[in-house]
C-alpha cells in the first residue's frame, strides 16, 4: 500500500470487510470509494490521499474481493448484497464514489437509501439496466431470462488465470486485460504490479466470479443463474429505471473516459456487439440482438433524474479508457473535489 494508507478488517453483523483509510484522517465527512469488478480498494489509494482536508476517505473491499470475506453473492438481489454490506459499516450519511460495478452499487444505494447519500460520483459506471442483454435506451430485455448477460459471457481462460494467480503477460492474463481494457493502450500504468495483485484477490467460482449459468433457448444459449458477480449485474436481476422517484435527490457527478472499451455503446465485453463483429457465431442480427447502448442508457436515466428536480454533471476525459482515476489522477481529483463541494 502507498505511504499514509492503512488497512483494517472491520466486523459487522453481515461480514468482516477490509477497509482502507488515511492515517490521521478519522474526522470529517466520509467519502466512501467503491471499487469495480475484478479489482479491490487498492485501485483507490491515490484518490484517497488526494482528498482535501475536511473529508474522511474510506475504501471498502466488496465481498469476494480484496481482504473481505469471500461470501457468496445472491445475484437475484442484483447488487444489493454489496449495498447492504457497505451500509453495515454504519457510516451514516456519506459521499459515495463508485467505479464500474461499484457505480452500480452506489446507484442501487441511492435508489434504496437516498437519505444516506450526500453526493454520488459515478466513474465509468455499469448501466442502470445492467450489463448485456438489453436492446435500447429503455433497457428492453432481449429475453426475460436475461440471455446474453451474466456469467456465460466470462472468458474461461481469463477466469482460470485469475484462479491460478497468473502474474504474467500472456493473452487473457489479468495483466494483459488491465493493459488492454482497464486503460487506453498504450498508456503506461504506474504501480502496475500492485493493481495486478489487486485483481488476483478476486474469488472465483459459481458463488463469486463469474457465477453460474442456466440454459436458454435464446442466443447465445445461456442465461444468468441465481449466483455470482456477473449475474448480479444481469438486467433481469439489476435494473434501476425509477431513480427519478427518489427523495431527497443529491447531486450526481458522472465521470468517464471517452475511449472506454468495457462500458460503452460498443463494448468489447457485450456478447451482442461481439456477435455483430463475428467473434461469437450465430448472432441473430441487430433487429433482435443489437449492441447494448450503455452510455445512452445511463444518460437517459440521469436526464429523467434531472427533469424530476435532481442535478447531474457529465465530464468526459479525452484519450482515456475505463479508469480515469488511474489514467488521469490529477484531473480526476480536481473534478471529484468539485463534485463533493456540491453536497
Coordinates of C-alpha atoms in Angstrom, one line a residue:
X1 CA 0.0 0.0 0.0
X2 CA 1.0 3.6 -0.5
X3 CA 2.5 5.6 2.4
X4 CA -0.2 7.0 4.5
X5 CA -2.8 4.3 3.7
X6 CA -3.8 1.8 6.4
X7 CA -5.9 -1.3 6.2
X8 CA -8.2 -2.7 8.9
X9 CA -10.6 -5.6 9.0
X10 CA -14.0 -4.4 10.3
X11 CA -16.5 -6.9 11.5
X12 CA -20.2 -6.1 11.1
X13 CA -23.3 -8.2 11.5
X14 CA -23.1 -9.2 7.8
X15 CA -19.4 -9.8 7.2
X16 CA -15.8 -8.9 8.0
X17 CA -14.7 -6.3 5.5
X18 CA -11.3 -4.9 4.7
X19 CA -11.5 -1.1 4.8
X20 CA -8.7 1.3 3.7
X21 CA -8.3 4.7 5.4
X22 CA -5.8 7.5 5.5
X23 CA -3.6 8.0 8.6
X24 CA -4.7 10.9 10.7
X25 CA -7.9 11.4 8.7
X26 CA -10.6 9.9 11.0
X27 CA -12.7 13.1 11.2
X28 CA -14.8 14.9 8.6
X29 CA -17.4 13.9 6.1
X30 CA -17.0 10.3 5.0
X31 CA -16.1 9.8 1.3
X32 CA -16.7 6.1 0.5
X33 CA -14.9 4.7 -2.5
X34 CA -16.4 1.5 -4.0
X35 CA -14.2 -0.5 -6.5
X36 CA -15.2 -2.3 -9.7
X37 CA -15.3 -5.9 -10.8
X38 CA -12.0 -7.9 -10.7
X39 CA -10.2 -5.3 -8.6
X40 CA -10.2 -4.1 -5.0
X41 CA -9.9 -1.0 -2.8
X42 CA -6.2 -0.7 -3.8
X43 CA -7.2 1.0 -7.0
X44 CA -8.4 4.0 -5.0
X45 CA -5.3 4.8 -2.9
X46 CA -4.1 7.8 -4.9
X47 CA -7.5 9.4 -4.9
X48 CA -7.9 8.8 -1.1
X49 CA -4.6 10.6 -0.5
X50 CA -5.6 13.5 -2.8
X51 CA -8.8 14.4 -1.0
X52 CA -8.5 17.8 0.7
X53 CA -8.8 18.2 4.5
X54 CA -12.4 18.1 5.9
X55 CA -13.1 14.7 4.4
X56 CA -12.6 11.2 5.8
X57 CA -11.5 8.9 2.9
X58 CA -12.5 5.3 3.1
X59 CA -12.4 2.5 0.6
X60 CA -14.1 -0.9 1.2
X61 CA -13.4 -4.3 -0.4
X62 CA -16.6 -5.8 -1.5
X63 CA -17.4 -9.4 -0.6
X64 CA -15.3 -11.8 -2.6
X65 CA -12.6 -9.2 -3.4
X66 CA -9.5 -7.9 -1.6
X67 CA -9.4 -8.7 2.1
X68 CA -13.1 -9.0 2.7
X69 CA -14.9 -12.3 3.4
X70 CA -15.5 -14.5 0.3
X71 CA -19.2 -14.7 1.0
X72 CA -21.5 -15.9 -1.8
X73 CA -23.3 -13.3 -3.9
X74 CA -27.1 -13.7 -4.3
X75 CA -27.5 -12.5 -7.8
X76 CA -31.3 -12.5 -7.6
X77 CA -30.9 -9.4 -5.4
X78 CA -28.9 -7.6 -8.1
X79 CA -26.2 -5.6 -6.4
X80 CA -28.0 -5.3 -3.0
X81 CA -25.7 -7.8 -1.2
X82 CA -22.9 -5.3 -1.8
X83 CA -25.1 -2.3 -0.8
X84 CA -26.1 -3.9 2.4
X85 CA -22.5 -4.9 3.2
X86 CA -21.3 -1.3 2.7
X87 CA -24.2 0.1 4.8
X88 CA -23.4 -2.4 7.6
X89 CA -20.2 -0.3 8.3
X90 CA -22.7 2.2 9.8
X91 CA -21.0 5.4 8.5
X92 CA -24.2 7.5 8.4
X93 CA -24.7 10.0 5.5
X94 CA -21.7 10.0 3.2
X95 CA -20.3 10.9 -0.2
X96 CA -20.2 7.8 -2.4
X97 CA -17.8 7.2 -5.3
X98 CA -18.3 4.1 -7.4
X99 CA -16.3 2.8 -10.3
X100 CA -17.7 0.4 -12.9
X101 CA -19.6 -2.3 -11.0
X102 CA -19.1 -0.1 -7.9
X103 CA -21.0 2.6 -9.8
X104 CA -23.9 0.2 -9.9
X105 CA -23.5 -0.5 -6.2
X106 CA -23.8 3.2 -5.3
X107 CA -26.6 3.8 -7.8
X108 CA -28.6 1.0 -6.0
X109 CA -27.6 2.5 -2.7
X110 CA -29.0 5.9 -3.8
X111 CA -32.2 4.2 -5.1
X112 CA -32.8 2.4 -1.8
X113 CA -31.4 4.8 0.7
X114 CA -31.3 8.4 -0.7
X115 CA -31.2 9.9 2.8
X116 CA -27.7 8.4 3.3
X117 CA -26.1 9.9 0.2
X118 CA -24.7 13.4 0.3
X119 CA -23.3 13.3 -3.2
X120 CA -22.9 10.5 -5.8
X121 CA -19.9 10.2 -8.1
X122 CA -20.2 7.6 -10.9
X123 CA -16.9 6.6 -12.6
X124 CA -17.5 4.7 -15.9
X125 CA -20.5 3.0 -14.2
X126 CA -22.3 -0.1 -15.3
X127 CA -25.6 0.9 -17.0
X128 CA -28.6 1.3 -14.7
X129 CA -30.0 -1.5 -16.8
X130 CA -27.2 -3.9 -16.1
X131 CA -24.5 -5.4 -18.3
X132 CA -25.6 -7.1 -21.5
X133 CA -29.0 -8.5 -22.6
X134 CA -30.9 -5.2 -23.4
X135 CA -31.7 -3.6 -26.7
X136 CA -32.5 0.2 -26.3
X137 CA -32.2 3.2 -24.1
X138 CA -35.2 2.0 -22.1
X139 CA -33.4 -1.2 -21.2
X140 CA -35.8 -3.6 -23.0
X141 CA -34.7 -7.2 -22.3
X142 CA -33.7 -9.4 -25.3
X143 CA -35.2 -12.3 -23.3
X144 CA -37.0 -12.5 -19.9
X145 CA -34.4 -14.9 -18.7
X146 CA -31.6 -12.4 -19.3
X147 CA -29.9 -14.3 -22.2
X148 CA -26.8 -12.6 -23.5
X149 CA -25.8 -11.4 -20.0
X150 CA -24.2 -12.8 -16.9
X151 CA -21.6 -15.4 -16.1
X152 CA -21.9 -17.1 -19.6
X153 CA -20.1 -14.0 -21.0
X154 CA -16.9 -14.6 -19.0
X155 CA -13.9 -15.8 -20.8
X156 CA -13.0 -19.2 -19.3
X157 CA -9.3 -18.7 -19.9
X158 CA -9.3 -15.4 -18.0
X159 CA -11.3 -16.9 -15.2
X160 CA -8.8 -19.8 -14.9
X161 CA -5.8 -17.4 -15.0
X162 CA -7.4 -15.4 -12.1
X163 CA -7.8 -18.6 -10.1
X164 CA -4.2 -19.7 -10.9
X165 CA -2.8 -16.4 -9.8
X166 CA -1.3 -15.6 -13.2
X167 CA 1.1 -12.6 -13.0
X168 CA 2.4 -12.9 -16.5
X169 CA 1.6 -11.1 -19.7
X170 CA 0.2 -13.8 -21.9
X171 CA -3.1 -13.1 -23.8
X172 CA -6.1 -13.1 -21.4
X173 CA -3.9 -12.8 -18.3
X174 CA -5.1 -10.3 -15.7
X175 CA -2.1 -8.0 -16.6
X176 CA -2.9 -8.0 -20.3
X177 CA -6.6 -7.4 -19.7
X178 CA -5.7 -4.5 -17.5
X179 CA -3.3 -3.0 -20.0
X180 CA -5.8 -3.5 -22.9
X181 CA -9.1 -2.7 -21.3
X182 CA -8.8 -1.0 -17.9
X183 CA -6.8 1.8 -19.5
X184 CA -6.5 3.0 -23.1
X185 CA -3.4 1.4 -24.7
X186 CA -0.6 2.1 -24.9
X187 CA -0.7 4.0 -21.6
X188 CA 1.9 3.0 -19.1
X189 CA 0.3 2.1 -15.7
X190 CA 2.1 3.3 -12.6
X191 CA 2.1 0.7 -9.8
X192 CA 1.0 -2.0 -12.4
X193 CA 2.2 -4.9 -10.2
X194 CA 0.1 -3.6 -7.3
X195 CA -3.0 -3.5 -9.5
X196 CA -2.4 -7.0 -10.8
X197 CA -2.2 -8.2 -7.2
X198 CA -5.5 -6.5 -6.5
X199 CA -7.1 -8.2 -9.5
X200 CA -5.8 -11.6 -8.3
X201 CA -7.7 -11.2 -5.0
X202 CA -10.9 -11.9 -6.9
X203 CA -12.5 -15.1 -5.6
X204 CA -13.6 -17.3 -8.5
X205 CA -16.4 -19.9 -8.7
X206 CA -20.2 -20.1 -9.1
X207 CA -20.8 -18.2 -5.9
X208 CA -18.4 -15.4 -6.7
X209 CA -16.8 -14.5 -10.0
X210 CA -18.2 -15.1 -12.6
X211 CA -21.2 -17.1 -11.2
X212 CA -23.4 -19.9 -12.6
X213 CA -25.3 -20.2 -15.8
X214 CA -28.5 -21.8 -16.9
X215 CA -29.5 -23.0 -20.4
X216 CA -31.5 -20.7 -22.6
X217 CA -33.4 -21.2 -25.9
X218 CA -32.3 -17.7 -26.9
X219 CA -28.9 -16.9 -28.4
X220 CA -26.2 -17.4 -27.3
X221 CA -27.8 -20.3 -25.5
X222 CA -27.1 -19.4 -21.9
X223 CA -28.7 -17.1 -19.3
X224 CA -27.6 -15.8 -15.9
X225 CA -28.1 -18.1 -13.0
X226 CA -29.0 -17.0 -9.4
X227 CA -25.5 -16.9 -8.1
X228 CA -22.3 -14.9 -8.6
X229 CA -20.9 -11.5 -9.5
X230 CA -21.7 -11.2 -13.2
X231 CA -25.2 -12.5 -12.7
X232 CA -25.8 -9.8 -10.1
X233 CA -25.4 -7.2 -12.9
X234 CA -27.6 -9.1 -15.4
X235 CA -30.6 -7.0 -16.5
X236 CA -33.2 -9.5 -15.2
X237 CA -31.6 -9.1 -11.7
X238 CA -30.3 -5.5 -11.6
X239 CA -32.4 -2.7 -13.0
X240 CA -32.8 1.0 -11.9
X241 CA -35.3 2.7 -14.1
X242 CA -37.0 4.8 -11.4
X243 CA -34.1 6.7 -10.0
X244 CA -36.0 9.9 -10.7
X245 CA -38.5 9.0 -7.9
X246 CA -36.1 9.1 -5.0
X247 CA -36.2 11.8 -2.4
X248 CA -34.1 13.6 -1.5
X249 CA -32.1 13.9 -4.7
X250 CA -28.4 14.5 -4.0
X251 CA -26.2 15.9 -6.8
X252 CA -24.7 13.3 -9.2
X253 CA -21.3 13.6 -10.9
X254 CA -20.7 11.3 -13.9
X255 CA -17.0 10.9 -14.8
X256 CA -16.0 8.7 -17.7
X257 CA -13.2 8.0 -20.2
X258 CA -14.1 8.8 -23.8
X259 CA -12.5 5.6 -25.1
X260 CA -13.8 3.1 -22.6
X261 CA -14.0 -0.4 -24.2
X262 CA -15.8 -2.0 -21.2
X263 CA -18.7 0.3 -20.5
X264 CA -19.6 1.6 -24.0
X265 CA -22.3 1.6 -26.6
X266 CA -19.9 -0.7 -28.5
X267 CA -18.5 -2.7 -25.5
X268 CA -15.9 -5.4 -26.3
X269 CA -17.5 -7.3 -23.4
X270 CA -21.0 -7.2 -24.7
X271 CA -21.9 -10.5 -26.3
X272 CA -24.2 -8.8 -28.8
X273 CA -21.5 -6.5 -30.0
X274 CA -19.0 -9.3 -30.2
X275 CA -21.6 -11.3 -32.2
X276 CA -22.0 -8.4 -34.6
X277 CA -18.2 -8.3 -35.1
X278 CA -18.3 -12.0 -35.9
X279 CA -16.4 -13.0 -32.8
X280 CA -19.3 -15.2 -31.5
X281 CA -21.0 -17.4 -34.0
X282 CA -24.8 -17.5 -34.7
X283 CA -25.6 -13.8 -33.9
X284 CA -29.2 -13.4 -34.9
X285 CA -28.8 -9.8 -36.1
X286 CA -29.3 -6.2 -35.0
X287 CA -33.1 -6.4 -35.2
X288 CA -33.3 -8.6 -32.1
X289 CA -29.8 -8.5 -30.7
X290 CA -28.3 -5.0 -31.1
X291 CA -25.3 -4.0 -29.0
X292 CA -26.4 -2.6 -25.7
X293 CA -26.4 1.3 -25.7
X294 CA -24.8 1.5 -22.2
X295 CA -23.8 5.2 -22.3
X296 CA -27.1 6.2 -23.8
X297 CA -29.0 4.3 -21.1
X298 CA -27.1 5.9 -18.3
X299 CA -27.7 9.4 -19.8
X300 CA -31.4 8.7 -20.2
X301 CA -31.8 7.7 -16.6
X302 CA -29.8 10.7 -15.4
X303 CA -31.8 13.0 -17.7
X304 CA -35.0 11.8 -16.0
X305 CA -33.4 12.4 -12.6
X306 CA -32.6 16.0 -13.6
X307 CA -36.1 16.6 -15.1
X308 CA -37.6 15.4 -11.8
X309 CA -35.7 18.0 -9.8
X310 CA -32.2 16.4 -9.3
X311 CA -29.0 17.6 -10.8
X312 CA -26.1 15.8 -12.6
X313 CA -23.0 16.8 -14.5
X314 CA -21.2 14.6 -17.0
X315 CA -17.5 15.1 -17.5
X316 CA -15.7 13.1 -20.3
X317 CA -11.9 12.7 -20.2
X318 CA -10.5 12.5 -23.7
X319 CA -8.0 9.8 -24.7
X320 CA -9.0 7.8 -21.6
X321 CA -10.3 4.3 -21.1
X322 CA -12.2 2.7 -18.3
X323 CA -10.2 4.1 -15.4
X324 CA -9.8 7.8 -15.4
X325 CA -8.8 7.8 -11.7
X326 CA -5.7 5.7 -12.8
X327 CA -5.1 7.3 -16.2
X328 CA -5.6 11.0 -15.3
X329 CA -5.3 11.1 -11.5
X330 CA -4.8 14.9 -11.2
X331 CA -7.6 15.9 -13.5
X332 CA -9.9 13.3 -11.9
X333 CA -9.1 14.6 -8.4
X334 CA -10.0 18.1 -9.5
X335 CA -13.3 17.0 -10.9
X336 CA -14.1 14.9 -7.8
X337 CA -13.3 17.6 -5.4
X338 CA -15.6 20.0 -7.2
X339 CA -18.4 17.4 -7.1
X340 CA -18.0 16.8 -3.4
X341 CA -18.5 20.5 -2.6
X342 CA -22.0 20.4 -4.0
X343 CA -23.2 18.2 -1.2

